[in-house]
């Protein structure tokens, strides 16, 4: 799947975030849930 999107070799750049960090980002308005 990574090959299809040209993302192979990028796994080292991905940083995991805790649920608390994600919830705080939503609370600050940094993230918005988009449904199309």
Coordinates of N, CA and C in Angstrom, one line a residue:
X1 N 0.8 -1.2 0.0 CA 0.0 0.0 0.0 C 0.9 1.3 0.0
X2 N 2.0 1.2 0.7 CA 2.8 2.4 0.7 C 3.4 2.7 -0.7
X3 N 3.6 1.6 -1.4 CA 4.2 1.8 -2.8 C 3.2 2.5 -3.7
X4 N 1.9 2.3 -3.5 CA 0.8 2.9 -4.3 C 0.8 4.4 -4.1
X5 N 1.1 4.9 -2.9 CA 1.1 6.3 -2.6 C 2.4 7.0 -2.6
X6 N 3.5 6.2 -2.9 CA 4.8 6.8 -3.0 C 5.4 7.1 -1.6
X7 N 5.0 6.3 -0.6 CA 5.4 6.6 0.8 C 6.4 5.6 1.3
X8 N 6.8 4.7 0.5 CA 7.8 3.7 1.0 C 9.0 4.3 1.6
X9 N 9.6 3.7 2.6 CA 10.8 4.2 3.2 C 10.6 5.4 4.2
X10 N 9.3 5.8 4.5 CA 9.1 6.9 5.3 C 8.6 6.6 6.7
X11 N 8.6 5.3 7.1 CA 8.1 4.8 8.4 C 8.9 5.4 9.5
X12 N 10.2 5.7 9.4 CA 11.0 6.3 10.5 C 10.6 7.7 10.8
X13 N 9.9 8.4 9.9 CA 9.4 9.7 10.1 C 8.1 9.8 10.8
X14 N 7.4 8.7 10.9 CA 6.1 8.7 11.6 C 6.2 8.6 13.1
X15 N 5.6 9.6 13.8 CA 5.7 9.6 15.2 C 4.3 9.2 15.8
X16 N 4.3 8.3 16.7 CA 3.0 7.9 17.3 C 2.6 8.9 18.3
X17 N 1.3 9.2 18.4 CA 0.8 10.1 19.4 C -0.2 9.4 20.3
X18 N -0.1 9.8 21.6 CA -1.0 9.2 22.6 C -2.4 9.7 22.4
X19 N -3.4 9.0 22.9 CA -4.8 9.4 22.8 C -5.0 10.8 23.5
X20 N -4.3 11.0 24.6 CA -4.3 12.3 25.4 C -3.8 13.4 24.5
X21 N -2.8 13.2 23.7 CA -2.2 14.2 22.8 C -3.2 14.6 21.7
X22 N -3.8 13.5 21.2 CA -4.8 13.8 20.1 C -6.0 14.5 20.6
X23 N -6.5 14.1 21.8 CA -7.7 14.7 22.4 C -7.4 16.2 22.7
X24 N -6.2 16.5 23.2 CA -5.8 17.9 23.4 C -5.8 18.7 22.1
X25 N -5.3 18.1 21.0 CA -5.3 18.8 19.7 C -6.7 19.1 19.3
X26 N -7.6 18.2 19.4 CA -9.0 18.4 19.1 C -9.6 19.6 19.9
X27 N -9.3 19.6 21.2 CA -9.8 20.6 22.1 C -9.3 22.0 21.8
X28 N -8.0 22.1 21.3 CA -7.4 23.3 20.9 C -7.9 23.8 19.5
X29 N -8.6 22.9 18.8 CA -9.0 23.2 17.4 C -8.0 23.0 16.4
X30 N -6.9 22.3 16.7 CA -5.9 22.0 15.7 C -6.3 20.9 14.8
X31 N -7.2 20.0 15.2 CA -7.6 18.9 14.4 C -9.1 19.1 14.2
X32 N -9.6 18.7 13.0 CA -11.1 18.8 12.7 C -11.5 17.5 12.0
X33 N -12.5 16.9 12.5 CA -13.0 15.7 11.9 C -13.8 16.1 10.6
X34 N -13.3 15.5 9.5 CA -14.0 15.8 8.2 C -14.6 14.6 7.7
X35 N -15.9 14.7 7.3 CA -16.7 13.6 6.7 C -17.2 14.1 5.4
X36 N -16.8 13.4 4.3 CA -17.2 13.8 3.0 C -18.1 12.8 2.4

